[in-house]
mmCIF file of N, CA and C in Angstrom:
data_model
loop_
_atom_site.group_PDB
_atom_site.id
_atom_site.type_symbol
_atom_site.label_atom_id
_atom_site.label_comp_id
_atom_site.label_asym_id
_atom_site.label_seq_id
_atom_site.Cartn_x
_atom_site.Cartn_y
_atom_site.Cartn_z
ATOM 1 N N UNK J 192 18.480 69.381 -6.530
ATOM 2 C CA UNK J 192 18.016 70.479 -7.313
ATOM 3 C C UNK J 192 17.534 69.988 -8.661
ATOM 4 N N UNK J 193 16.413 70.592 -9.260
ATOM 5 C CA UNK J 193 15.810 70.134 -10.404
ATOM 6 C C UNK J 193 16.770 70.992 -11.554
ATOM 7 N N UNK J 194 16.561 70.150 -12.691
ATOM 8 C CA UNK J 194 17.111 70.766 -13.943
ATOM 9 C C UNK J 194 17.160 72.724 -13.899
ATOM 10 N N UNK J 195 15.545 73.014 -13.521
ATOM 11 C CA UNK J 195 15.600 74.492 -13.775
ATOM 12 C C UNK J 195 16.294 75.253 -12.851
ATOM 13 N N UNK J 196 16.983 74.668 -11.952
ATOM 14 C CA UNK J 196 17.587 75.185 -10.547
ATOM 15 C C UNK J 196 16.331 75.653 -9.936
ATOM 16 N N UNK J 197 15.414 74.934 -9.788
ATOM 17 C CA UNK J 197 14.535 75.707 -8.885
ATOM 18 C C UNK J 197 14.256 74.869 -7.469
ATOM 19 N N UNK J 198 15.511 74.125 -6.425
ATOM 20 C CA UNK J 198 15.197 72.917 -5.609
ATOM 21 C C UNK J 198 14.743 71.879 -5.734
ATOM 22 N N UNK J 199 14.657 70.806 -4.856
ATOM 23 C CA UNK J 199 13.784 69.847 -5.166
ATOM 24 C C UNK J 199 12.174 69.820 -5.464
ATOM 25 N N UNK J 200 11.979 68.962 -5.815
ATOM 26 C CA UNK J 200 10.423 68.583 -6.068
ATOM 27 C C UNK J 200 10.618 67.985 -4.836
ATOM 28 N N UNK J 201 8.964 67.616 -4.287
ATOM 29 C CA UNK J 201 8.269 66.587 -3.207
ATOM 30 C C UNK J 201 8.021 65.907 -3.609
ATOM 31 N N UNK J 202 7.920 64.612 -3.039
ATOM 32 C CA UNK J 202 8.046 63.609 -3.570
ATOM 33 C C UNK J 202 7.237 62.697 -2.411
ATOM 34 N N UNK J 203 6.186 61.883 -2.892
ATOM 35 C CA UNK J 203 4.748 61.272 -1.763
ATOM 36 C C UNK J 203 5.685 60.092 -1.929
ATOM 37 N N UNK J 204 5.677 59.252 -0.390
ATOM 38 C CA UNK J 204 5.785 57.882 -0.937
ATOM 39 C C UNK J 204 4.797 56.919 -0.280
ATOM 40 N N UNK J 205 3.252 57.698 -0.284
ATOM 41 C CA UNK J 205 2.254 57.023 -0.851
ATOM 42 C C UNK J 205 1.079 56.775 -1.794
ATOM 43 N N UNK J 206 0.984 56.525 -2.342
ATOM 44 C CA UNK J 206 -0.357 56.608 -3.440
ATOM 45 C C UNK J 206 -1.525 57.980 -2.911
ATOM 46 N N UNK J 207 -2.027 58.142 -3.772
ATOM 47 C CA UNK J 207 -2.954 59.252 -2.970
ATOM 48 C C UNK J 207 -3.748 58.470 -3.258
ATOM 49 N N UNK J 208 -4.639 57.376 -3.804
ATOM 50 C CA UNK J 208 -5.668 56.890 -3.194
ATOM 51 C C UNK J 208 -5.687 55.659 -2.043
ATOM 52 N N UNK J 209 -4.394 55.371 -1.218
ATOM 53 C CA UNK J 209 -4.552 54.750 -0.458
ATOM 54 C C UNK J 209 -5.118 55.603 0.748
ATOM 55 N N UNK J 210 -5.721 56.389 0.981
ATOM 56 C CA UNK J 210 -6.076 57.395 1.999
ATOM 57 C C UNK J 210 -5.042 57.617 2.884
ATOM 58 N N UNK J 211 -5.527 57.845 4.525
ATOM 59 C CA UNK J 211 -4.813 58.412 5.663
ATOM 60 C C UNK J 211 -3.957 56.702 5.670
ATOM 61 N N UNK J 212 -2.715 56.861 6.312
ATOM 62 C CA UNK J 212 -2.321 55.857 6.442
ATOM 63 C C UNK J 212 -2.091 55.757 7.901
ATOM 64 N N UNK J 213 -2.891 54.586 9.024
ATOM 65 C CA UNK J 213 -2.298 54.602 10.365
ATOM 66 C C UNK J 213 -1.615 53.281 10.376
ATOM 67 N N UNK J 214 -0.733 53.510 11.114
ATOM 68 C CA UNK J 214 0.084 51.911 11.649
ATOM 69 C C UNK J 214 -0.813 51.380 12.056
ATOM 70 N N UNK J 215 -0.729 49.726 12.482
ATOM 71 C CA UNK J 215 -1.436 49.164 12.989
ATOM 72 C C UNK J 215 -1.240 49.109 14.767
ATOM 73 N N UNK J 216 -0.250 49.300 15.012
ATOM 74 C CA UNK J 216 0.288 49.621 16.736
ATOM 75 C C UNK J 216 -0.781 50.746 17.206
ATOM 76 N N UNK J 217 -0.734 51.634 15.944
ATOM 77 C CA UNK J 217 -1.309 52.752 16.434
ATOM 78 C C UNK J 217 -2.760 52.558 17.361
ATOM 79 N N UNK J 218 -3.742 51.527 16.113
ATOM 80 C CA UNK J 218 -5.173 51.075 16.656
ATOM 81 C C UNK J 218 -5.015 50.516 18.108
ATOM 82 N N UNK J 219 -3.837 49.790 18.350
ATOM 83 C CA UNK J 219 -4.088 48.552 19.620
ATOM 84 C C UNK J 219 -3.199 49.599 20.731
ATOM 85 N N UNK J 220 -3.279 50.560 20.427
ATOM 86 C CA UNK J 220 -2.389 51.106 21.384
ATOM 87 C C UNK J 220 -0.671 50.873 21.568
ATOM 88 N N UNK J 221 -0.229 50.330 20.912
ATOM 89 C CA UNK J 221 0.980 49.619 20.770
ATOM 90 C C UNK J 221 0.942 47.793 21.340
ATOM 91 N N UNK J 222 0.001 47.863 22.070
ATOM 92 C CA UNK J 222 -0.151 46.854 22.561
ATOM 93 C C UNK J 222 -0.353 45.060 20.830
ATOM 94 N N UNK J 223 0.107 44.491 21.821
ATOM 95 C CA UNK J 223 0.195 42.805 20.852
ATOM 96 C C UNK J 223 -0.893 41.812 21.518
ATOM 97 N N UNK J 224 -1.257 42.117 22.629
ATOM 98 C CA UNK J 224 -1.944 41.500 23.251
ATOM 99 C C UNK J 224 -3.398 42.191 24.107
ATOM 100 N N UNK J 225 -4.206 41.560 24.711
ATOM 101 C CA UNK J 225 -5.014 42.236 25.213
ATOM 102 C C UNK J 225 -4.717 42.101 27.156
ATOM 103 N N UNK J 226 -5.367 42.877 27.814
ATOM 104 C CA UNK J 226 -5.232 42.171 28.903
ATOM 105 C C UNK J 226 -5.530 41.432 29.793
ATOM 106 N N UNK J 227 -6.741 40.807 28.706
ATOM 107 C CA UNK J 227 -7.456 39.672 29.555
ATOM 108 C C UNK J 227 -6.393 38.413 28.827
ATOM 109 N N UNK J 228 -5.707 38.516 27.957
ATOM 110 C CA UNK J 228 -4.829 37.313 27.288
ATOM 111 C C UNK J 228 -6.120 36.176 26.761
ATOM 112 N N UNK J 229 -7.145 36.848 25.953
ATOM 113 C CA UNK J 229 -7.678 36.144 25.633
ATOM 114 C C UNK J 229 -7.263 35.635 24.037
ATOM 115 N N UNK J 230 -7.329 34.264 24.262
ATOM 116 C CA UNK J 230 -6.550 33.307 22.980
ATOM 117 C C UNK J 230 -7.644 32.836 21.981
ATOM 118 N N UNK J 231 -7.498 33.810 20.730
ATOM 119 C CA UNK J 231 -8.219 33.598 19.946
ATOM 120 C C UNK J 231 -7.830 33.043 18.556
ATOM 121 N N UNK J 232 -8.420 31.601 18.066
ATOM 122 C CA UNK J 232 -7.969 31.037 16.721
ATOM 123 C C UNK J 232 -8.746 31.692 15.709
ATOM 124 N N UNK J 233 -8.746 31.549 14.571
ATOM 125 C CA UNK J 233 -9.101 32.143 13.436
ATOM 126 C C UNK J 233 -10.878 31.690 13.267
ATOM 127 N N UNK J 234 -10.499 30.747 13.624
ATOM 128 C CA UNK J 234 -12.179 30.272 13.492
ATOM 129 C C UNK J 234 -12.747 30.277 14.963
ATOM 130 N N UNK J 235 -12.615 31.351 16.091
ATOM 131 C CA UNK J 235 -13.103 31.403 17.166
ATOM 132 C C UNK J 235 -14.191 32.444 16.424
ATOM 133 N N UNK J 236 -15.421 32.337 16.775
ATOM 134 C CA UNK J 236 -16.713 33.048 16.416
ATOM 135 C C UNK J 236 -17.128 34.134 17.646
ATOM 136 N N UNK J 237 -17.543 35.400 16.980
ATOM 137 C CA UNK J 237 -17.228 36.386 17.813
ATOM 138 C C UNK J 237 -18.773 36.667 17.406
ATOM 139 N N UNK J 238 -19.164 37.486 19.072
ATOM 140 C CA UNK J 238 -21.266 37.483 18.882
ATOM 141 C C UNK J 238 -21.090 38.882 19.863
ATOM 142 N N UNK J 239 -21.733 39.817 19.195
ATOM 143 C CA UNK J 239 -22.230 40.739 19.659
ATOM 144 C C UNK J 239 -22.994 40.379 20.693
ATOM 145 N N UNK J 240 -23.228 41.103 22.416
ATOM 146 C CA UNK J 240 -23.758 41.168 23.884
ATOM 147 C C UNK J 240 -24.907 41.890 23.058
ATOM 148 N N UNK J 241 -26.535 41.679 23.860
ATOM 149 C CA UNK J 241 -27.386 42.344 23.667
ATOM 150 C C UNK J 241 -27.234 43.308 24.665
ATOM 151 N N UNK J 242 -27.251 44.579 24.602
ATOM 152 C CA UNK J 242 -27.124 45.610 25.573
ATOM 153 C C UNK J 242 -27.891 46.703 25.269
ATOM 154 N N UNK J 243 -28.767 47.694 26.023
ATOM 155 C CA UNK J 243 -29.634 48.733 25.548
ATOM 156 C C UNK J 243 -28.904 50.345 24.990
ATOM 157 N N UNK J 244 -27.971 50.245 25.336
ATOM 158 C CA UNK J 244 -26.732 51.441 24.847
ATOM 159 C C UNK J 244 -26.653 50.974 23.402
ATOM 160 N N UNK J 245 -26.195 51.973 22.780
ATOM 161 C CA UNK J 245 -25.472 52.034 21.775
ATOM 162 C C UNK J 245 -23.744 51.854 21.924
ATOM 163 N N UNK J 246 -23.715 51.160 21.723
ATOM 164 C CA UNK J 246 -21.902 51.229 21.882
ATOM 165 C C UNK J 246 -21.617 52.151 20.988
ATOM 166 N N UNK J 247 -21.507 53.189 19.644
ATOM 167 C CA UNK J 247 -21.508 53.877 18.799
ATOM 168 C C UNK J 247 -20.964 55.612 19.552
ATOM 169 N N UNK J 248 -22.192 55.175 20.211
ATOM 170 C CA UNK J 248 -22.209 56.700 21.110
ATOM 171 C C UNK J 248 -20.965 56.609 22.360
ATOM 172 N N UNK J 249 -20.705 55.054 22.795
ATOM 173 C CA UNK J 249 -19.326 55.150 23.276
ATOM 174 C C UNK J 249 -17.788 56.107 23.152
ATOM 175 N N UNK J 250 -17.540 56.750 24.166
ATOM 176 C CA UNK J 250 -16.789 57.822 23.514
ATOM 177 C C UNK J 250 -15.174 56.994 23.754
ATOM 178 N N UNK J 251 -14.969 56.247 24.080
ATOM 179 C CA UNK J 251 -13.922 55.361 24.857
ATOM 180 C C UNK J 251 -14.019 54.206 24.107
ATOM 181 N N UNK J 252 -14.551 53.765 22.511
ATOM 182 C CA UNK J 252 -14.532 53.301 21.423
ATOM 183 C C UNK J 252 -13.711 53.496 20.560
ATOM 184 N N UNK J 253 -12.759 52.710 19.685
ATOM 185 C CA UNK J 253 -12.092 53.194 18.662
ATOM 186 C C UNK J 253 -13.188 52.917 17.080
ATOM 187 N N UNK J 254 -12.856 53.630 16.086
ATOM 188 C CA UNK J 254 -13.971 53.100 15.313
ATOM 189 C C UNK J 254 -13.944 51.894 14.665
ATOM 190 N N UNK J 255 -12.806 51.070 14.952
ATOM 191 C CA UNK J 255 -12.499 49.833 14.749
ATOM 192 C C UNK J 255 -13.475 48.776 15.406
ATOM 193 N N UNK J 256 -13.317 49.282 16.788
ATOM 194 C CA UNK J 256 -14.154 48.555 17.492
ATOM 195 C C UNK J 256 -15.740 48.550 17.426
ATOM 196 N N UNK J 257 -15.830 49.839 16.954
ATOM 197 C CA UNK J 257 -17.542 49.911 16.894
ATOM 198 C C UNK J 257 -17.945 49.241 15.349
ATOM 199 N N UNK J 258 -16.821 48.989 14.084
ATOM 200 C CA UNK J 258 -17.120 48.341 13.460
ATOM 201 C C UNK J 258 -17.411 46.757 13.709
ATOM 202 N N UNK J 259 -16.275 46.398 14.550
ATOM 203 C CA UNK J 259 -15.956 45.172 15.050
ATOM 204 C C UNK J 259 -17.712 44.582 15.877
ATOM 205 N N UNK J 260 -18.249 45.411 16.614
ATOM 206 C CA UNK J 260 -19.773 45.827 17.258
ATOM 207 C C UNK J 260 -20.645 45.495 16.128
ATOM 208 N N UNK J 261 -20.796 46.427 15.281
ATOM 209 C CA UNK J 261 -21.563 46.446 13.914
ATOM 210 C C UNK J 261 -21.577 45.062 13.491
ATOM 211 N N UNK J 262 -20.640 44.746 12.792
ATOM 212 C CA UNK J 262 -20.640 43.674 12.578
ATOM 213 C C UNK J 262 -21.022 42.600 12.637
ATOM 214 N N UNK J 263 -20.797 42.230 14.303
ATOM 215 C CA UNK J 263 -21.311 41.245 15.087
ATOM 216 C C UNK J 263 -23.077 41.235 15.172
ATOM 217 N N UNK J 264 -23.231 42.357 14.987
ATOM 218 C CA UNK J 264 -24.364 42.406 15.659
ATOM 219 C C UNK J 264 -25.352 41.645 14.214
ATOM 220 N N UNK J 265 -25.073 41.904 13.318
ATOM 221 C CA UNK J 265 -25.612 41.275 12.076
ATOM 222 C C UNK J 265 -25.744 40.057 12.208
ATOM 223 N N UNK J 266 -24.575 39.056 12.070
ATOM 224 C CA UNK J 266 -24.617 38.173 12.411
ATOM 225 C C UNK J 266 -23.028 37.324 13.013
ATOM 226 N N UNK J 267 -22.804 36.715 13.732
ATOM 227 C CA UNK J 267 -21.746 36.120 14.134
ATOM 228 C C UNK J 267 -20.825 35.782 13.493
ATOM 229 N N UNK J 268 -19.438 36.343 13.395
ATOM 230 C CA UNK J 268 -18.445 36.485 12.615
ATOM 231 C C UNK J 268 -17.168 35.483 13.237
ATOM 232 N N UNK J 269 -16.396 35.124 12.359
ATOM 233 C CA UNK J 269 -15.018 34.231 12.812
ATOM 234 C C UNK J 269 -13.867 35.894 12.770
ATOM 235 N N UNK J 270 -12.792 35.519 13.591
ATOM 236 C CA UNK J 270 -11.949 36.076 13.710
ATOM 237 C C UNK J 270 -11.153 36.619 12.580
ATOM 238 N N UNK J 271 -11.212 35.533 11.619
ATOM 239 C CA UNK J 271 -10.595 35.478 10.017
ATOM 240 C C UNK J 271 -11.718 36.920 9.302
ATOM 241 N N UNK J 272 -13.086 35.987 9.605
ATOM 242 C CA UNK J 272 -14.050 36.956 8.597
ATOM 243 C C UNK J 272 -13.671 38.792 9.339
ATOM 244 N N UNK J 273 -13.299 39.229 10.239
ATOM 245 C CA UNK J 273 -13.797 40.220 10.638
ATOM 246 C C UNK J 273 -12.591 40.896 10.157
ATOM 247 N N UNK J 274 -11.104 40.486 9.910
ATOM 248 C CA UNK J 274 -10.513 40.848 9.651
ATOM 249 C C UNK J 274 -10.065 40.948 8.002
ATOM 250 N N UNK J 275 -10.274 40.215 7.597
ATOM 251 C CA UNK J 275 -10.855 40.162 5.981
ATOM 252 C C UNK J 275 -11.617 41.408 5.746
ATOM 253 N N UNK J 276 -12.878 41.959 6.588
ATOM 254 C CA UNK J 276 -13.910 42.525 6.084
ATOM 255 C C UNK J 276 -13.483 43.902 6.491
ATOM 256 N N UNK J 277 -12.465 43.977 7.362
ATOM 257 C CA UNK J 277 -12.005 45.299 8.334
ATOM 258 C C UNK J 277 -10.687 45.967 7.510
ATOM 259 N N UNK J 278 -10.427 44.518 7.071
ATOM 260 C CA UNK J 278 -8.756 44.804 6.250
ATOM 261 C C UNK J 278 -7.946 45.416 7.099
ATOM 262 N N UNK J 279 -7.807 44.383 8.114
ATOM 263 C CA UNK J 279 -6.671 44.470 9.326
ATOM 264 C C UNK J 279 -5.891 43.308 9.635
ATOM 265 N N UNK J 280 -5.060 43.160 10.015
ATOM 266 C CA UNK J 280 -4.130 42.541 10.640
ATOM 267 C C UNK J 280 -4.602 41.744 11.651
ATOM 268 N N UNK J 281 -4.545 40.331 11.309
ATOM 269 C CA UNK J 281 -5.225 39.606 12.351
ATOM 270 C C UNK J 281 -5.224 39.754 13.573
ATOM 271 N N UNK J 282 -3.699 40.599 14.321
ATOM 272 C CA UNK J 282 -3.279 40.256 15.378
ATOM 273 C C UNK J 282 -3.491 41.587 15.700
ATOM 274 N N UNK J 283 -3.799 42.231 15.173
ATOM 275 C CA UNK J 283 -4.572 43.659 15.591
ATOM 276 C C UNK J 283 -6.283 43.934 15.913
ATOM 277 N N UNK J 284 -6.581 42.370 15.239
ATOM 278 C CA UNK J 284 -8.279 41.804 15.172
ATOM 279 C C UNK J 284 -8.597 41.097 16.615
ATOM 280 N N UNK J 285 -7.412 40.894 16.719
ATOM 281 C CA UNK J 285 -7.323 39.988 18.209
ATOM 282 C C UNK J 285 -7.480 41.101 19.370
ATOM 283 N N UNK J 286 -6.768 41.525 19.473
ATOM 284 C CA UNK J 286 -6.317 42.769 20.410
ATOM 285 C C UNK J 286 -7.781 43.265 20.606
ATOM 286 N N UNK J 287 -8.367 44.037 19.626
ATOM 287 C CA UNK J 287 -9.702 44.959 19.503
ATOM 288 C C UNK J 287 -10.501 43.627 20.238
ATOM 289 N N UNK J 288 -10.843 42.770 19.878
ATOM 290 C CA UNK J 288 -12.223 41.771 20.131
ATOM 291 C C UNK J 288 -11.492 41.664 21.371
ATOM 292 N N UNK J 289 -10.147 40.806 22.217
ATOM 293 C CA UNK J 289 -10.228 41.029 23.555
ATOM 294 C C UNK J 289 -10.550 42.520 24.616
ATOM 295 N N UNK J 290 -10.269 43.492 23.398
ATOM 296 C CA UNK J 290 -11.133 44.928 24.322
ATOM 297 C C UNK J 290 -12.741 44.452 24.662
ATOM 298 N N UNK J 291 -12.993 44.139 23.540
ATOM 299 C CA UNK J 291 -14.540 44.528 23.280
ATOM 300 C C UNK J 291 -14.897 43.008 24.386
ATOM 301 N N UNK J 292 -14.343 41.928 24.692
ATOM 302 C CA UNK J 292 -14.737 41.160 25.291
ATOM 303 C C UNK J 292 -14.214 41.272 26.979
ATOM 304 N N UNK J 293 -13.370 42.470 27.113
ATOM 305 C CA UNK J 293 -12.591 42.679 28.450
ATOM 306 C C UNK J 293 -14.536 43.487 29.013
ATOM 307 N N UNK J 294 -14.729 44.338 28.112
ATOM 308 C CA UNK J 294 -16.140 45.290 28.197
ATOM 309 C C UNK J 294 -17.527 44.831 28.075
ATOM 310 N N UNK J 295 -17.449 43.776 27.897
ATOM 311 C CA UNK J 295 -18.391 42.398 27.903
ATOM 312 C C UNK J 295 -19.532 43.049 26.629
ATOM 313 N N UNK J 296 -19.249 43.511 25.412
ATOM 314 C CA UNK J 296 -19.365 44.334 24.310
ATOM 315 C C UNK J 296 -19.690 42.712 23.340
ATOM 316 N N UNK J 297 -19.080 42.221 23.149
ATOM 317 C CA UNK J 297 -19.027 40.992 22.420
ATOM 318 C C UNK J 297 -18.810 39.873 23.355
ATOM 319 N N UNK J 298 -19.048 38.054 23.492
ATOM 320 C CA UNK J 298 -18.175 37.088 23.795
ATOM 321 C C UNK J 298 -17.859 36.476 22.638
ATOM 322 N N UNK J 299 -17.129 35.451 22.968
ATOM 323 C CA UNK J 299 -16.331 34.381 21.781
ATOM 324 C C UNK J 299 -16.284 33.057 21.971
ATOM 325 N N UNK J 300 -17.409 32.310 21.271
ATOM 326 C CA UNK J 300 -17.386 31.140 21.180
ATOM 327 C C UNK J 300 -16.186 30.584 20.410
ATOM 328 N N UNK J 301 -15.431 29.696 20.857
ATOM 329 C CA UNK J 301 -14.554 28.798 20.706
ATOM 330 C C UNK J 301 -14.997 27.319 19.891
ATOM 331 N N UNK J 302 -14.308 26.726 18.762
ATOM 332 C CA UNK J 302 -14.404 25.504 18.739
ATOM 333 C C UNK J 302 -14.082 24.743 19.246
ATOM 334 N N UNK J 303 -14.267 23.098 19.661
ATOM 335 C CA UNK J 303 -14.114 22.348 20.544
ATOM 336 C C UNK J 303 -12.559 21.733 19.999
ATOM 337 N N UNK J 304 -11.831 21.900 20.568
ATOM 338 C CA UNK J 304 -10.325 20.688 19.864
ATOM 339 C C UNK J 304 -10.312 19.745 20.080
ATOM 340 N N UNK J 305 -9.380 19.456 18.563
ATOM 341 C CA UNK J 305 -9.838 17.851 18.001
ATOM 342 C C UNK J 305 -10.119 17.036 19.286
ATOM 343 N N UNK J 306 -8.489 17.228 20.471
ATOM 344 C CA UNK J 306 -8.110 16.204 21.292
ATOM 345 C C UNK J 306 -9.520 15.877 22.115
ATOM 346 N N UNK J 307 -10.334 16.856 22.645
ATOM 347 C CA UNK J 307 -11.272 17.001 23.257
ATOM 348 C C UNK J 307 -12.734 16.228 22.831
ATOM 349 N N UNK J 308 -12.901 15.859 21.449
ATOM 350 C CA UNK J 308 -13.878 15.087 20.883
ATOM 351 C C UNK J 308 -13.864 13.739 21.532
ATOM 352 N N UNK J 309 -15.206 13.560 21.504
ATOM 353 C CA UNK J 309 -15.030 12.001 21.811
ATOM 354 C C UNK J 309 -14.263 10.966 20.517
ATOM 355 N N UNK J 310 -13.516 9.696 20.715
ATOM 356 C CA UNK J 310 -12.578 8.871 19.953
ATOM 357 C C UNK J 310 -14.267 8.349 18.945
ATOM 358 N N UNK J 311 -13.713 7.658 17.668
ATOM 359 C CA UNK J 311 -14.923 7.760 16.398
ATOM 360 C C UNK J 311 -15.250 6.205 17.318
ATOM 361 N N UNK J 312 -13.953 5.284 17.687
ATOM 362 C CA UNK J 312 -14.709 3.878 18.216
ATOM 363 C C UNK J 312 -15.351 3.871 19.358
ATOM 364 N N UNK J 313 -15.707 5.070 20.117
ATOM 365 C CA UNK J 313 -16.523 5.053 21.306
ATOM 366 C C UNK J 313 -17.945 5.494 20.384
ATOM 367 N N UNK J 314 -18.043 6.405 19.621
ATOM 368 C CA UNK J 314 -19.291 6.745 19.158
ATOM 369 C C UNK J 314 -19.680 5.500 18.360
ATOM 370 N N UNK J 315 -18.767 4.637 17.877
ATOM 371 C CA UNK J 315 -19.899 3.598 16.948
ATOM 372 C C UNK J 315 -20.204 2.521 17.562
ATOM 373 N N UNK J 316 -19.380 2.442 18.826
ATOM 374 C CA UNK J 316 -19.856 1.419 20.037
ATOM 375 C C UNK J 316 -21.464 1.870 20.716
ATOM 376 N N UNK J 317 -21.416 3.389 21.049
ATOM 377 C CA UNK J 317 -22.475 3.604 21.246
ATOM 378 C C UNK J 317 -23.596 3.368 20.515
ATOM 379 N N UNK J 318 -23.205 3.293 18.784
ATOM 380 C CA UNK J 318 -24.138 3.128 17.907
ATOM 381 C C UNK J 318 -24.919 1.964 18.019
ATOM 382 N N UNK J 319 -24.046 0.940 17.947
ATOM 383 C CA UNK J 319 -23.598 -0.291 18.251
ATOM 384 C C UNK J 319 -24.825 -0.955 18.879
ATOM 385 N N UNK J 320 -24.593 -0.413 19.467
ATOM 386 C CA UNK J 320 -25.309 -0.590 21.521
ATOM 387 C C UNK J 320 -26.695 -0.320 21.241
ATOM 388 N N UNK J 321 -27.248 0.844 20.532
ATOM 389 C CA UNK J 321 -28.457 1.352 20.741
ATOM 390 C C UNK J 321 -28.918 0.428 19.475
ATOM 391 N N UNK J 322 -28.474 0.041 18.354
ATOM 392 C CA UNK J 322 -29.177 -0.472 17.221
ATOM 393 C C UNK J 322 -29.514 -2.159 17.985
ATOM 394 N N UNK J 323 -28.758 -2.377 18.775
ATOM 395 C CA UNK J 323 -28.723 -3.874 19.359
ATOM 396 C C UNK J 323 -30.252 -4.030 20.511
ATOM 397 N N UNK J 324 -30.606 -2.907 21.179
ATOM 398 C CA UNK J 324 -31.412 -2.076 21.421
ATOM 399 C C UNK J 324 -33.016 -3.352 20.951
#
C-alpha cells in the first residue's frame, strides 16, 4: 500500500523503450536446433536462392526469416554479420538459416578447415618444381 492508502502502484520491469519483448525460444519455436542439424560456424556465409516468389508474401515465414531473406539477398552475409545486424542470439541465427536452408530459401557456404588445406611444404615444393620448369 502506498503512503496515501490508496494500494499499490504498478510497477514495469521493462523500459518502455525497449519495445515488445519476445523470448528468443519463442522465434525458433522452442527448438535449439534445426532439423536438418545443419552445423553452422560464425564465419559460414549465408546466400540468398534465386527464386521467382517473393518469400515476403510467404505466409509460413517468421519475420525474422524474411529479414534473414532480405538480407542475403543484398549481398552474402556470415552467420556473425546477420546476427549482429538482426540483434539476435546466435543460436537462434542458426536455427532460422537451417529453416530457410531446410526450404532451399538460402544455402551456406562453408569455409574450408585448417586440417583440410593443403601442408605450406607441399605448396612450395610445387613452387619449387614449376620455377625449375
Amino acid at each position: 500500500m502506498s503512503a496515501d492508502g490508496e494500494g499499490t502502484q504498478e510497477t514495469h520491469w521493462f523500459d518502455d523503450e525497449a519495445g515488445p519483448v519476445v523470448r528468443p525460444y519463442a522465434m525458433t519455436r522452442g527448438r535449439t536446433s534445426s532439423t536438418g542439424q545443419h552445423r553452422l560456424d560464425l564465419i559460414a556465409v549465408v546466400v540468398a536462392e534465386s527464386r521467382d516468389d517473393d518469400p515476403v508474401a510467404d505466409q509460413t515465414l517468421s519475420p525474422e526469416h524474411v529479414d534473414i531473406v532480405g538480407l542475403c539477398q543484398d549481398a552474402p552475409q556470415s552467420v556473425a554479420e546477420l546476427a549482429t545486424e538482426l540483434d539476435l542470439p546466435v543460436g537462434v541465427v542458426r536455427v532460422l538459416i537451417g529453416d530457410l536452408v531446410d526450404d532451399e530459401l538460402v544455402h551456406v557456404t562453408r569455409p574450408v578447415p585448417p586440417a583440410e588445406l593443403p601442408d605450406e611444404s607441399i605448396l612450395r615444393d610445387v613452387i619449387d618444381g614449376l620455377r625449375a620448369l
